[in-house]
């Protein structure tokens, strides 16, 4: 990866990120509510990822912010100014699209310079600045190439340079890595994050890939059914999910039926505290939601649980143990897992001090995740 | 590949070789350049000029009309309308010749039904200088199949214009005009020019419609070939007809080469 050059030198004055606020956004398509009162406040220079399954409304939220979608109700403010009624043309937000969307009739340099041309900058100035931005993304040697002559990763870096050229105060990234292969994706992920931190641009990143969201963002907003389920730092989101949806969508969780006893539950014969949840304690039968690292197993020929699956993940191996008909996923050090055969009897125990509980689910799929 | 090559050779190669062979041969079967010299002067040259002007008119006007219609259809939300227009264009683009001529005569001829209706409201076009059986009458009739042909040719190119290009341009601060000026029109231009070149070839070579509509009163190269080869007016000049045919082949070959060049550029951009 080409070393990044000093952003303040390449882009003139470093643009300060804007404070962005999405307040009670509602957007409906026919009978479908794509956004159902979605709210999110983003600090200047912050990198926020919108994460969620297909149809959760994350792309709609980004498009509303960009000005490509009208709102049924709610408002979007940038540094306190209501921009809900302002067209995308005048919002001064840079956007990188999933499908690159470079203009096919322009070479890389002219693509990057397009926004400057629309701002009537002098040809010499815009060529110079576009050249600097190509250098910033490590593609100065590709300036004369047309999009069809470049790889997907190169095109997306050109698209990033094009979005940055207008010195946006808000950068919008709509699944920019999803069309790339794994190696390029990892490289570009790092480059986007470094650039964002260096330029201090407020950035909103839409993805359905939790690994991307957790590794890049300052905060992650998990969305479901057009609403924000939880907005928190990646670490908090993973370790302290406040809803069962977040617990199951982010990371891997096993559902184990439990019975509540005085604010705690009995799990594998041990008493565990119930973790505080935004939604409170559900009524009726409960499931404990367990991360693979929250559980431990030890070989024990006298125990009833037994191993049904093993998946090598590198340093750790994910083992699935069948406990009273319920699949429990456990991460075990790979050198230890090597001694655990399929069908081996194991003792299962909880290593975390508290557990998240949710209303009991009907199914407990056994899949080697 | 081989069957197509054989088919192309029999359908195109053999006739072209025959046209070239006879174009440079006298009636007595001796090699000569007199046929070529003859068709590059006088009424034959006029025939080429008229055919080229007719082809230009019937490529530019339907090209623009077809582009507008195709854009309206491409941006329509009605899938039914899109299917309907695509099917209708496929049929109408191939609807020429005697049937089409008769349809126009019955409609806009001097005693046609539309002419009669317009007469009733004192708007008979024939009273305003319109003549269906003239050069411009032929051009009007050609519109009938040239516009749908343009729709068929340009629709895939319009479909290749990604909505995200427009959004990206808008996001960069471009107005609608800015988008079309710097992105939409340049991207579409090779396809539009390619489509118009195809219309040019179609209008240049069309024979039956012009012949049946004007009965040979308008001097066009294809009609001249028909007269020379039929020998009903100018007996013994078949090889001159082949020379006119060779001239048409040269014009169409240039058209096809230009078409190939612009298509190559368009397909590169829209890949």
Coordinates of C-alpha atoms in Angstrom, one line a residue:
Chain A
X1 CA 0.0 0.0 0.0
X2 CA 1.4 3.4 -0.9
X3 CA 2.2 5.4 2.1
X4 CA -0.3 8.1 2.6
X5 CA 0.9 11.7 2.2
X6 CA 0.1 14.5 4.5
X7 CA -3.5 15.3 4.1
X8 CA -3.2 18.9 5.0
X9 CA -0.7 19.3 2.2
X10 CA -2.7 17.4 -0.3
X11 CA -6.1 18.9 0.3
X12 CA -5.3 22.3 1.4
X13 CA -6.9 23.2 4.7
X14 CA -8.0 20.0 6.5
X15 CA -11.8 20.0 6.4
X16 CA -13.4 19.8 9.8
X17 CA -16.0 17.2 10.2
X18 CA -19.6 18.2 10.7
X19 CA -22.0 17.3 13.5
X20 CA -24.8 15.3 11.9
X21 CA -28.2 14.5 13.4
X22 CA -30.9 12.3 12.0
X23 CA -34.1 12.8 13.9
X24 CA -37.1 10.6 13.8
X25 CA -36.7 9.7 10.1
X26 CA -39.7 8.0 8.5
X27 CA -39.7 6.8 4.9
X28 CA -42.3 4.5 3.5
X29 CA -42.6 2.7 0.2
X30 CA -46.2 1.7 -0.3
X31 CA -47.0 -0.3 2.8
X32 CA -43.3 -0.8 3.7
X33 CA -41.8 1.4 6.3
X34 CA -38.1 1.5 5.3
X35 CA -37.3 4.0 8.1
X36 CA -39.6 3.9 11.1
X37 CA -38.5 6.8 13.3
X38 CA -34.8 6.3 12.9
X39 CA -32.6 8.6 14.9
X40 CA -28.8 8.9 15.2
X41 CA -26.5 11.7 16.4
X42 CA -23.0 11.7 14.9
X43 CA -20.1 13.8 16.4
X44 CA -17.8 15.8 14.2
X45 CA -15.0 13.6 12.8
X46 CA -16.7 10.4 14.0
X47 CA -16.8 7.3 11.9
X48 CA -20.2 5.6 12.3
X49 CA -21.2 2.3 10.7
X50 CA -24.8 1.5 10.0
X51 CA -25.0 -2.3 10.3
X52 CA -27.9 -4.5 9.7
X53 CA -29.5 -7.3 7.6
X54 CA -30.9 -6.6 4.1
X55 CA -34.0 -4.5 4.2
X56 CA -33.3 -3.0 7.7
X57 CA -33.2 0.5 6.2
X58 CA -29.5 1.3 6.5
X59 CA -29.1 2.2 2.8
X60 CA -32.3 4.3 2.9
X61 CA -31.0 6.2 5.9
X62 CA -27.7 6.9 4.0
X63 CA -29.6 8.0 0.9
X64 CA -31.8 10.3 3.0
X65 CA -28.7 11.8 4.4
X66 CA -27.2 12.2 0.9
X67 CA -30.4 13.9 -0.3
X68 CA -31.4 11.1 -2.8
X69 CA -34.6 10.1 -0.9
X70 CA -37.3 12.4 0.4
X71 CA -38.5 12.1 3.9
X72 CA -42.1 11.4 5.0
X73 CA -41.3 12.9 8.4
X74 CA -38.3 13.7 10.5
X75 CA -35.3 15.9 9.7
X76 CA -31.6 15.8 8.9
X77 CA -29.4 18.5 10.4
X78 CA -25.7 19.2 9.7
X79 CA -24.1 21.4 12.3
X80 CA -27.5 22.4 13.5
X81 CA -28.7 23.5 10.0
X82 CA -31.8 21.6 8.7
X83 CA -30.8 20.2 5.3
X84 CA -33.9 18.0 4.8
X85 CA -35.2 20.1 2.0
X86 CA -31.8 20.8 0.3
X87 CA -31.1 18.8 -2.8
X88 CA -28.2 16.4 -3.0
X89 CA -26.5 18.7 -5.4
X90 CA -26.1 21.4 -2.7
X91 CA -25.4 19.3 0.4
X92 CA -21.6 19.1 -0.1
X93 CA -21.4 15.5 1.0
X94 CA -19.0 13.1 -0.7
X95 CA -20.4 9.7 -1.5
X96 CA -18.8 6.4 -2.5
X97 CA -21.1 3.9 -4.1
X98 CA -21.2 0.2 -3.9
X99 CA -20.8 -0.2 -7.7
X100 CA -17.9 2.4 -7.9
X101 CA -20.0 4.5 -10.3
X102 CA -17.0 6.1 -12.0
X103 CA -17.9 8.0 -15.1
X104 CA -16.9 5.6 -17.9
X105 CA -16.0 8.4 -20.4
X106 CA -13.5 10.1 -18.2
X107 CA -10.1 8.9 -17.1
X108 CA -9.1 8.7 -13.4
X109 CA -7.9 12.2 -13.2
X110 CA -11.0 13.7 -14.8
X111 CA -13.2 11.6 -12.6
X112 CA -11.5 12.9 -9.5
X113 CA -11.6 16.4 -10.8
X114 CA -15.4 16.3 -11.8
X115 CA -16.7 17.8 -8.6
X116 CA -14.1 20.6 -8.8
X117 CA -15.2 21.3 -12.4
X118 CA -18.8 21.5 -11.2
X119 CA -17.6 24.1 -8.7
X120 CA -16.0 26.0 -11.5
X121 CA -12.4 25.7 -10.3
X122 CA -9.8 26.6 -12.8
X123 CA -8.5 23.7 -15.0
X124 CA -5.0 24.0 -13.7
X125 CA -6.1 24.0 -10.1
X126 CA -8.4 21.1 -10.4
X127 CA -5.9 19.0 -12.3
X128 CA -3.3 19.7 -9.6
X129 CA -5.7 18.9 -6.8
X130 CA -7.0 15.7 -8.5
X131 CA -3.4 14.7 -9.0
X132 CA -2.7 15.2 -5.3
X133 CA -5.8 13.1 -4.4
X134 CA -4.7 10.3 -6.7
X135 CA -1.4 10.4 -4.9
X136 CA -3.3 10.2 -1.6
X137 CA -5.0 7.0 -2.6
X138 CA -1.8 5.6 -4.1
X139 CA -2.9 5.7 -7.7
X140 CA -1.0 8.7 -9.2
X141 CA 0.3 6.3 -11.9
X142 CA -3.2 5.5 -13.1
X143 CA -4.3 9.1 -13.8
X144 CA -4.8 8.5 -17.6
X145 CA -6.5 5.2 -17.2
X146 CA -10.2 4.8 -17.9
X147 CA -12.4 2.9 -15.4
X148 CA -12.7 -0.2 -17.6
X149 CA -8.9 -0.4 -17.6
X150 CA -8.7 -0.6 -13.8
X151 CA -9.4 -3.3 -11.2
X152 CA -12.4 -3.1 -8.9
X153 CA -10.1 -2.0 -6.0
X154 CA -8.5 0.7 -8.0
X155 CA -11.8 2.0 -9.2
X156 CA -13.1 2.2 -5.7
X157 CA -10.0 4.1 -4.6
X158 CA -10.6 6.5 -7.5
X159 CA -14.2 6.8 -6.3
X160 CA -12.9 7.6 -2.8
X161 CA -10.6 10.3 -4.2
X162 CA -13.4 11.7 -6.2
X163 CA -15.6 11.9 -3.1
X164 CA -12.8 13.6 -1.1
X165 CA -12.0 16.1 -3.9
X166 CA -14.9 18.4 -3.0
X167 CA -13.6 18.5 0.6
X168 CA -16.9 17.2 2.0
X169 CA -17.7 17.7 5.7
X170 CA -19.6 14.4 5.6
X171 CA -18.4 11.4 3.8
X172 CA -20.9 8.7 2.9
X173 CA -19.8 5.1 2.1
X174 CA -22.5 2.8 0.7
X175 CA -21.2 -0.7 1.0
X176 CA -18.0 0.4 -0.8
X177 CA -16.2 -2.9 -0.2
X178 CA -18.8 -5.5 -0.9
X179 CA -18.0 -5.9 -4.6
X180 CA -14.3 -6.5 -3.9
X181 CA -12.3 -9.7 -3.2
X182 CA -11.2 -10.5 0.4
X183 CA -7.6 -9.3 0.0
X184 CA -8.4 -6.0 -1.7
X185 CA -11.3 -5.5 0.8
X186 CA -9.0 -5.8 3.8
X187 CA -6.4 -3.4 2.2
X188 CA -9.0 -0.8 1.2
X189 CA -10.7 -1.1 4.7
X190 CA -7.4 0.0 6.3
X191 CA -6.9 2.8 3.8
X192 CA -10.3 4.2 4.2
X193 CA -10.0 4.2 8.0
X194 CA -6.5 5.8 7.9
X195 CA -7.7 8.5 5.5
X196 CA -10.8 9.2 7.5
X197 CA -8.8 9.6 10.7
X198 CA -6.2 11.8 9.0
X199 CA -8.8 14.1 7.3
X200 CA -11.2 14.0 10.3
X201 CA -14.2 13.8 8.1
X202 CA -17.5 12.8 9.7
X203 CA -18.2 9.5 8.0
X204 CA -21.2 7.3 7.7
X205 CA -20.5 3.8 6.4
X206 CA -23.2 1.3 5.5
X207 CA -22.5 -2.3 5.6
X208 CA -24.0 -5.7 6.3
X209 CA -20.6 -7.1 7.2
X210 CA -20.2 -7.0 10.9
X211 CA -16.4 -7.6 10.7
X212 CA -16.1 -4.5 8.6
X213 CA -18.3 -2.4 10.9
X214 CA -16.6 -3.6 14.1
X215 CA -13.0 -3.1 12.7
X216 CA -13.5 0.3 11.1
X217 CA -16.0 2.3 13.0
X218 CA -15.8 4.5 16.2
X219 CA -19.4 3.5 16.8
X220 CA -21.7 1.0 15.2
X221 CA -25.5 1.6 14.8
X222 CA -27.2 -1.8 14.5
X223 CA -30.5 -1.4 12.6
X224 CA -33.5 -3.5 12.4
X225 CA -36.9 -2.8 10.8
X226 CA -36.1 0.8 10.1
X227 CA -35.0 1.6 13.6
X228 CA -31.7 1.8 15.6
X229 CA -31.5 -1.3 17.8
X230 CA -28.3 -0.2 19.6
X231 CA -25.6 2.4 18.9
X232 CA -22.3 1.8 20.7
X233 CA -18.6 1.3 20.3
X234 CA -17.7 -2.0 18.7
X235 CA -16.4 -3.4 22.0
X236 CA -19.5 -2.4 23.9
X237 CA -21.7 -3.7 21.1
X238 CA -20.1 -7.1 21.2
X239 CA -19.6 -7.5 24.9
X240 CA -22.7 -5.7 26.2
X241 CA -25.5 -6.1 23.6
X242 CA -28.7 -4.6 25.0
X243 CA -31.1 -6.5 22.8
X244 CA -31.3 -10.1 21.7
X245 CA -31.3 -9.0 18.1
X246 CA -28.0 -7.3 18.5
X247 CA -26.6 -10.2 20.5
X248 CA -27.5 -12.6 17.7
X249 CA -26.7 -10.3 14.7
X250 CA -23.3 -9.1 16.0
X251 CA -20.9 -12.0 16.6
X252 CA -22.1 -15.5 17.3
X253 CA -24.5 -16.5 20.1
X254 CA -25.9 -19.7 21.3
X255 CA -29.4 -19.8 22.7
X256 CA -29.8 -22.0 25.8
X257 CA -33.2 -22.3 27.6
X258 CA -33.0 -21.1 31.2
X259 CA -35.3 -20.5 34.1
X260 CA -35.1 -17.2 36.0
X261 CA -34.5 -17.4 39.8
X262 CA -34.4 -14.1 41.8
X263 CA -32.7 -12.0 39.1
X264 CA -30.4 -14.7 38.0
X265 CA -30.6 -17.9 35.9
X266 CA -29.3 -21.4 36.3
X267 CA -27.1 -22.4 33.4
X268 CA -25.3 -25.7 33.1
X269 CA -25.9 -26.2 36.9
X270 CA -24.4 -22.8 37.8
X271 CA -26.1 -19.6 38.9
X272 CA -25.5 -16.6 36.7
X273 CA -26.6 -13.0 37.0
X274 CA -28.9 -11.6 34.3
X275 CA -27.2 -8.8 32.4
X276 CA -29.1 -5.5 32.3
X277 CA -31.0 -5.0 29.0
X278 CA -32.6 -1.9 27.3
X279 CA -35.8 -3.9 26.9
X280 CA -36.0 -5.1 30.4
X281 CA -36.6 -8.7 31.5
X282 CA -39.1 -10.4 29.2
X283 CA -42.1 -12.2 30.5
X284 CA -42.4 -16.0 30.1
X285 CA -39.8 -18.6 29.3
X286 CA -36.2 -17.3 28.7
X287 CA -33.1 -18.2 26.6
X288 CA -29.6 -17.2 27.7
X289 CA -27.6 -15.8 24.8
X290 CA -24.0 -17.0 25.1
X291 CA -20.9 -15.9 23.1
X292 CA -18.6 -18.8 22.2
X293 CA -15.9 -17.3 24.5
X294 CA -18.4 -17.1 27.4
X295 CA -18.4 -20.9 27.6
X296 CA -15.8 -23.5 28.3
X297 CA -15.6 -27.2 27.8
X298 CA -13.5 -29.9 29.4
X299 CA -13.3 -33.6 28.4
X300 CA -15.3 -35.7 30.9
X301 CA -16.4 -39.2 30.0
X302 CA -19.1 -39.1 32.7
X303 CA -20.8 -36.0 31.3
X304 CA -23.9 -36.1 29.0
X305 CA -23.0 -33.3 26.5
X306 CA -21.1 -34.4 23.5
X307 CA -19.3 -32.8 20.6
X308 CA -21.1 -32.6 17.2
X309 CA -19.0 -30.2 15.1
X310 CA -15.6 -28.7 14.9
X311 CA -14.5 -25.8 12.7
X312 CA -10.9 -24.7 12.6
X313 CA -10.6 -20.9 12.8
X314 CA -6.8 -20.5 13.1
X315 CA -5.7 -19.8 16.7
X316 CA -9.1 -21.1 17.9
X317 CA -11.4 -23.9 16.9
X318 CA -15.1 -23.5 17.2
X319 CA -16.6 -26.6 18.8
X320 CA -20.4 -27.2 19.0
X321 CA -21.5 -29.3 21.9
X322 CA -24.9 -30.8 22.2
X323 CA -26.3 -30.1 25.7
X324 CA -29.8 -31.6 26.4
X325 CA -30.7 -31.2 22.7
X326 CA -29.4 -27.6 22.5
X327 CA -26.4 -26.6 20.4
X328 CA -23.8 -24.6 22.3
X329 CA -20.9 -23.0 20.4
X330 CA -17.6 -22.8 22.2
X331 CA -14.3 -21.4 21.1
X332 CA -11.3 -23.5 22.2
X333 CA -7.6 -23.0 21.6
X334 CA -6.8 -25.0 18.6
X335 CA -4.0 -27.0 20.3
X336 CA -6.5 -28.0 23.0
X337 CA -9.2 -28.7 20.4
X338 CA -6.9 -31.2 18.6
X339 CA -7.5 -33.6 21.5
X340 CA -11.3 -33.3 21.3
X341 CA -12.8 -35.9 19.0
X342 CA -16.3 -35.7 17.4
X343 CA -18.7 -37.5 19.8
X344 CA -16.4 -36.9 22.8
X345 CA -18.2 -36.3 26.1
X346 CA -17.6 -32.9 27.6
X347 CA -18.5 -30.9 30.6
X348 CA -19.8 -27.4 29.7
X349 CA -19.5 -24.4 32.0
X350 CA -20.0 -20.6 31.9
X351 CA -17.0 -18.4 32.2
X352 CA -18.7 -14.9 32.1
X353 CA -20.2 -13.4 35.3
X354 CA -23.5 -12.4 33.7
X355 CA -25.5 -13.4 30.7
X356 CA -27.9 -11.7 28.4
X357 CA -31.4 -13.3 28.3
X358 CA -34.2 -13.0 25.7
X359 CA -37.6 -14.3 25.2
X360 CA -37.4 -18.0 24.4
X361 CA -37.0 -18.8 20.7
X362 CA -38.7 -21.8 19.2
X363 CA -35.7 -23.1 17.3
X364 CA -32.1 -23.7 18.2
X365 CA -30.4 -24.4 14.9
X366 CA -27.3 -26.5 15.0
X367 CA -25.0 -25.0 12.3
X368 CA -21.2 -25.1 12.3
X369 CA -20.7 -21.4 12.6
Chain B
X1 CA -18.3 -20.6 -36.7
X2 CA -17.9 -22.6 -39.9
X3 CA -21.6 -22.7 -40.8
X4 CA -21.9 -18.9 -40.2
X5 CA -18.8 -18.3 -42.4
X6 CA -20.3 -20.5 -45.2
X7 CA -23.7 -18.7 -44.8
X8 CA -22.0 -15.3 -44.9
X9 CA -19.9 -16.2 -48.0
X10 CA -22.9 -17.5 -49.9
X11 CA -25.2 -14.7 -48.8
X12 CA -22.8 -11.8 -49.0
X13 CA -19.5 -12.8 -50.5
X14 CA -20.8 -14.4 -53.7
X15 CA -23.1 -11.5 -54.6
X16 CA -20.4 -9.0 -53.9
X17 CA -17.9 -10.9 -56.0
X18 CA -20.5 -11.1 -58.8
X19 CA -21.3 -7.4 -58.6
X20 CA -17.6 -6.4 -58.8
X21 CA -17.0 -8.9 -61.6
X22 CA -19.9 -7.6 -63.8
X23 CA -19.4 -3.9 -62.9
X24 CA -16.0 -4.1 -64.6
X25 CA -17.3 -6.0 -67.6
X26 CA -18.8 -4.7 -70.9
X27 CA -21.9 -6.1 -72.4
X28 CA -19.6 -8.1 -74.7
X29 CA -17.9 -9.6 -71.7
X30 CA -14.6 -7.6 -71.9
X31 CA -12.9 -5.8 -69.0
X32 CA -13.8 -2.1 -68.9
X33 CA -14.0 1.0 -66.7
X34 CA -16.7 2.6 -68.7
X35 CA -19.5 1.4 -66.4
X36 CA -17.8 3.0 -63.4
X37 CA -17.2 6.2 -65.4
X38 CA -20.9 6.3 -66.4
X39 CA -22.3 5.9 -62.9
X40 CA -20.1 8.7 -61.5
X41 CA -21.7 11.2 -63.8
X42 CA -25.1 12.6 -64.8
X43 CA -28.4 11.0 -63.6
X44 CA -26.6 8.1 -61.9
X45 CA -24.5 10.6 -59.8
X46 CA -27.8 12.4 -59.0
X47 CA -29.3 9.1 -57.9
X48 CA -26.4 8.6 -55.4
X49 CA -26.7 12.2 -54.2
X50 CA -30.5 11.8 -53.7
X51 CA -30.1 8.5 -52.0
X52 CA -27.4 9.9 -49.6
X53 CA -29.5 13.0 -48.8
X54 CA -32.6 10.8 -48.3
X55 CA -30.5 8.5 -46.1
X56 CA -29.2 11.4 -44.1
X57 CA -32.7 12.9 -43.5
X58 CA -34.1 9.5 -42.6
X59 CA -31.3 8.8 -40.2
X60 CA -31.0 12.1 -38.4
X61 CA -34.7 12.9 -37.9
X62 CA -35.8 9.4 -36.9
X63 CA -32.6 9.1 -34.9
X64 CA -33.6 12.1 -32.8
X65 CA -37.2 11.1 -32.5
X66 CA -36.3 7.5 -31.7
X67 CA -33.9 8.6 -29.0
X68 CA -36.5 10.8 -27.4
X69 CA -39.1 8.0 -27.5
X70 CA -36.6 5.4 -26.2
X71 CA -35.6 7.7 -23.3
X72 CA -39.2 8.2 -22.4
X73 CA -39.8 4.5 -22.4
X74 CA -36.6 3.7 -20.5
X75 CA -37.4 6.1 -17.7
X76 CA -41.0 5.0 -17.5
X77 CA -42.0 2.9 -14.5
X78 CA -44.5 0.8 -16.4
X79 CA -43.0 -2.6 -17.3
X80 CA -46.1 -3.2 -19.5
X81 CA -45.4 -0.1 -21.6
X82 CA -41.8 -1.1 -22.0
X83 CA -42.7 -4.6 -23.2
X84 CA -45.4 -3.1 -25.5
X85 CA -43.1 -0.6 -27.1
X86 CA -40.2 -3.1 -27.5
X87 CA -42.6 -5.6 -29.2
X88 CA -44.2 -2.9 -31.4
X89 CA -40.8 -1.6 -32.4
X90 CA -39.6 -5.0 -33.4
X91 CA -42.7 -5.4 -35.7
X92 CA -42.8 -1.9 -37.1
X93 CA -39.0 -1.7 -37.8
X94 CA -39.6 -4.6 -40.3
X95 CA -42.8 -3.2 -41.8
X96 CA -41.8 -1.7 -45.1
X97 CA -42.3 -2.2 -48.8
X98 CA -45.6 -2.4 -50.7
X99 CA -47.8 -2.9 -47.6
X100 CA -46.5 0.2 -46.0
X101 CA -46.8 2.2 -49.2
X102 CA -50.4 1.2 -49.6
X103 CA -51.1 2.0 -46.0
X104 CA -49.8 5.6 -46.5
X105 CA -51.6 6.0 -49.9
X106 CA -54.8 4.9 -48.2
X107 CA -54.2 7.3 -45.4
X108 CA -52.4 10.4 -46.7
X109 CA -52.7 9.9 -50.5
X110 CA -54.6 12.6 -52.4
X111 CA -57.8 10.7 -51.7
X112 CA -56.7 9.1 -48.4
X113 CA -58.9 8.8 -45.4
X114 CA -56.9 11.2 -43.2
X115 CA -56.6 13.6 -46.1
X116 CA -60.4 13.5 -46.4
X117 CA -60.9 14.2 -42.7
X118 CA -58.4 17.0 -42.8
X119 CA -60.1 18.4 -45.9
X120 CA -63.3 18.5 -43.9
X121 CA -61.7 21.0 -41.5
X122 CA -60.0 22.9 -44.3
X123 CA -56.5 21.5 -43.5
X124 CA -55.9 19.3 -46.5
X125 CA -52.1 19.0 -46.6
X126 CA -52.1 18.7 -50.3
X127 CA -53.3 22.3 -50.5
X128 CA -50.3 23.4 -48.5
X129 CA -47.7 21.8 -50.9
X130 CA -47.6 18.3 -49.4
X131 CA -47.0 15.5 -52.0
X132 CA -46.8 12.0 -50.7
X133 CA -45.3 10.8 -54.1
X134 CA -42.3 13.2 -53.9
X135 CA -38.8 12.9 -52.4
X136 CA -40.1 14.2 -49.0
X137 CA -43.1 11.9 -49.2
X138 CA -40.7 9.0 -49.4
X139 CA -38.8 10.4 -46.4
X140 CA -42.0 10.7 -44.4
X141 CA -42.9 7.0 -45.2
X142 CA -39.4 5.9 -44.2
X143 CA -39.9 7.5 -40.7
X144 CA -42.5 4.8 -40.1
X145 CA -39.9 2.0 -39.9
X146 CA -36.8 4.1 -39.1
X147 CA -38.1 5.5 -35.8
X148 CA -38.9 2.0 -34.3
X149 CA -35.5 0.8 -35.6
X150 CA -33.8 3.6 -33.7
X151 CA -35.8 2.6 -30.6
X152 CA -34.6 -1.0 -30.9
X153 CA -31.0 0.0 -31.4
X154 CA -30.7 2.7 -28.7
X155 CA -32.8 1.1 -25.9
X156 CA -29.9 -1.2 -24.7
X157 CA -27.5 1.8 -24.6
X158 CA -30.0 3.8 -22.5
X159 CA -30.4 0.8 -20.2
X160 CA -26.6 0.9 -19.8
X161 CA -26.8 4.4 -18.3
X162 CA -26.5 3.7 -14.6
X163 CA -28.7 5.7 -12.3
X164 CA -25.8 5.8 -9.9
X165 CA -23.8 7.9 -12.4
X166 CA -26.5 10.5 -12.2
X167 CA -26.5 10.3 -8.4
X168 CA -22.7 10.5 -8.3
X169 CA -22.8 13.6 -10.5
X170 CA -25.5 15.2 -8.4
X171 CA -23.5 14.4 -5.3
X172 CA -20.5 16.1 -6.8
X173 CA -22.6 19.2 -7.3
X174 CA -23.7 18.7 -10.9
X175 CA -27.1 20.0 -12.1
X176 CA -29.2 17.9 -14.5
X177 CA -27.6 19.9 -17.4
X178 CA -24.1 19.2 -16.0
X179 CA -24.8 15.5 -15.8
X180 CA -26.0 15.3 -19.4
X181 CA -23.3 17.6 -20.7
X182 CA -20.4 15.8 -19.1
X183 CA -21.6 12.3 -18.6
X184 CA -24.9 11.3 -20.2
X185 CA -24.4 12.7 -23.7
X186 CA -20.7 11.7 -24.1
X187 CA -21.5 8.1 -22.9
X188 CA -24.6 7.8 -25.2
X189 CA -23.0 9.6 -28.2
X190 CA -21.3 6.6 -29.8
X191 CA -24.4 4.5 -29.5
X192 CA -26.6 7.3 -30.9
X193 CA -24.1 7.8 -33.8
X194 CA -24.0 4.1 -34.3
X195 CA -27.8 3.9 -34.4
X196 CA -28.0 6.7 -36.9
X197 CA -25.4 5.1 -39.1
X198 CA -27.5 2.0 -39.1
X199 CA -30.5 4.0 -40.1
X200 CA -28.4 5.6 -42.8
X201 CA -27.7 2.2 -44.2
X202 CA -31.3 1.2 -44.0
X203 CA -32.6 4.4 -45.6
X204 CA -29.9 4.3 -48.3
X205 CA -30.6 0.8 -49.4
X206 CA -34.5 0.7 -49.1
X207 CA -36.0 0.0 -52.5
X208 CA -39.6 -1.4 -52.5
X209 CA -41.2 1.4 -50.6
X210 CA -39.7 4.2 -52.7
X211 CA -40.3 2.3 -56.0
X212 CA -44.0 1.6 -55.3
X213 CA -44.7 5.0 -53.9
X214 CA -43.1 7.1 -56.6
X215 CA -43.1 4.6 -59.5
X216 CA -39.5 5.7 -60.3
X217 CA -40.2 9.4 -60.6
X218 CA -37.7 10.2 -57.8
X219 CA -34.1 9.5 -58.8
X220 CA -32.7 7.1 -56.2
X221 CA -29.8 4.6 -56.7
X222 CA -31.8 1.5 -55.7
X223 CA -34.6 2.4 -58.1
X224 CA -32.0 2.9 -60.9
X225 CA -30.6 -0.5 -60.2
X226 CA -34.1 -2.0 -60.4
X227 CA -34.7 -0.4 -63.7
X228 CA -31.4 -1.4 -65.2
X229 CA -31.5 -5.0 -64.1
X230 CA -35.2 -5.4 -65.1
X231 CA -34.3 -4.0 -68.6
X232 CA -37.8 -2.8 -69.1
X233 CA -36.7 0.7 -69.8
X234 CA -33.0 0.5 -70.6
X235 CA -32.3 -2.8 -72.2
X236 CA -28.8 -4.2 -72.4
X237 CA -27.4 -2.1 -69.5
X238 CA -27.4 -4.7 -66.8
X239 CA -23.7 -4.2 -66.1
X240 CA -24.3 -0.5 -65.5
X241 CA -26.7 -1.6 -62.8
X242 CA -24.0 -3.7 -61.3
X243 CA -21.7 -0.6 -61.3
X244 CA -24.4 1.4 -59.4
X245 CA -24.7 -1.6 -57.1
X246 CA -20.9 -1.5 -56.5
X247 CA -21.2 2.3 -55.7
X248 CA -23.9 1.5 -53.2
X249 CA -21.7 -1.3 -51.7
X250 CA -18.9 1.2 -51.3
X251 CA -21.1 3.7 -49.5
X252 CA -22.6 1.0 -47.2
X253 CA -19.1 -0.4 -46.6
X254 CA -17.9 3.0 -45.4
X255 CA -21.1 3.2 -43.2
X256 CA -20.5 -0.2 -41.7
X257 CA -16.8 0.6 -40.9
X258 CA -17.9 3.8 -39.2
X259 CA -20.7 1.9 -37.4
X260 CA -18.2 -0.7 -36.2
X261 CA -15.8 1.9 -34.9
X262 CA -18.3 3.8 -32.9
X263 CA -19.9 0.6 -31.5
X264 CA -16.5 -0.5 -30.4
X265 CA -16.0 2.7 -28.4
X266 CA -19.5 2.5 -27.0
X267 CA -19.2 -1.1 -25.9
X268 CA -15.9 -0.3 -24.2
X269 CA -17.5 2.4 -22.1
X270 CA -20.6 0.4 -21.3
X271 CA -18.8 -2.8 -20.4

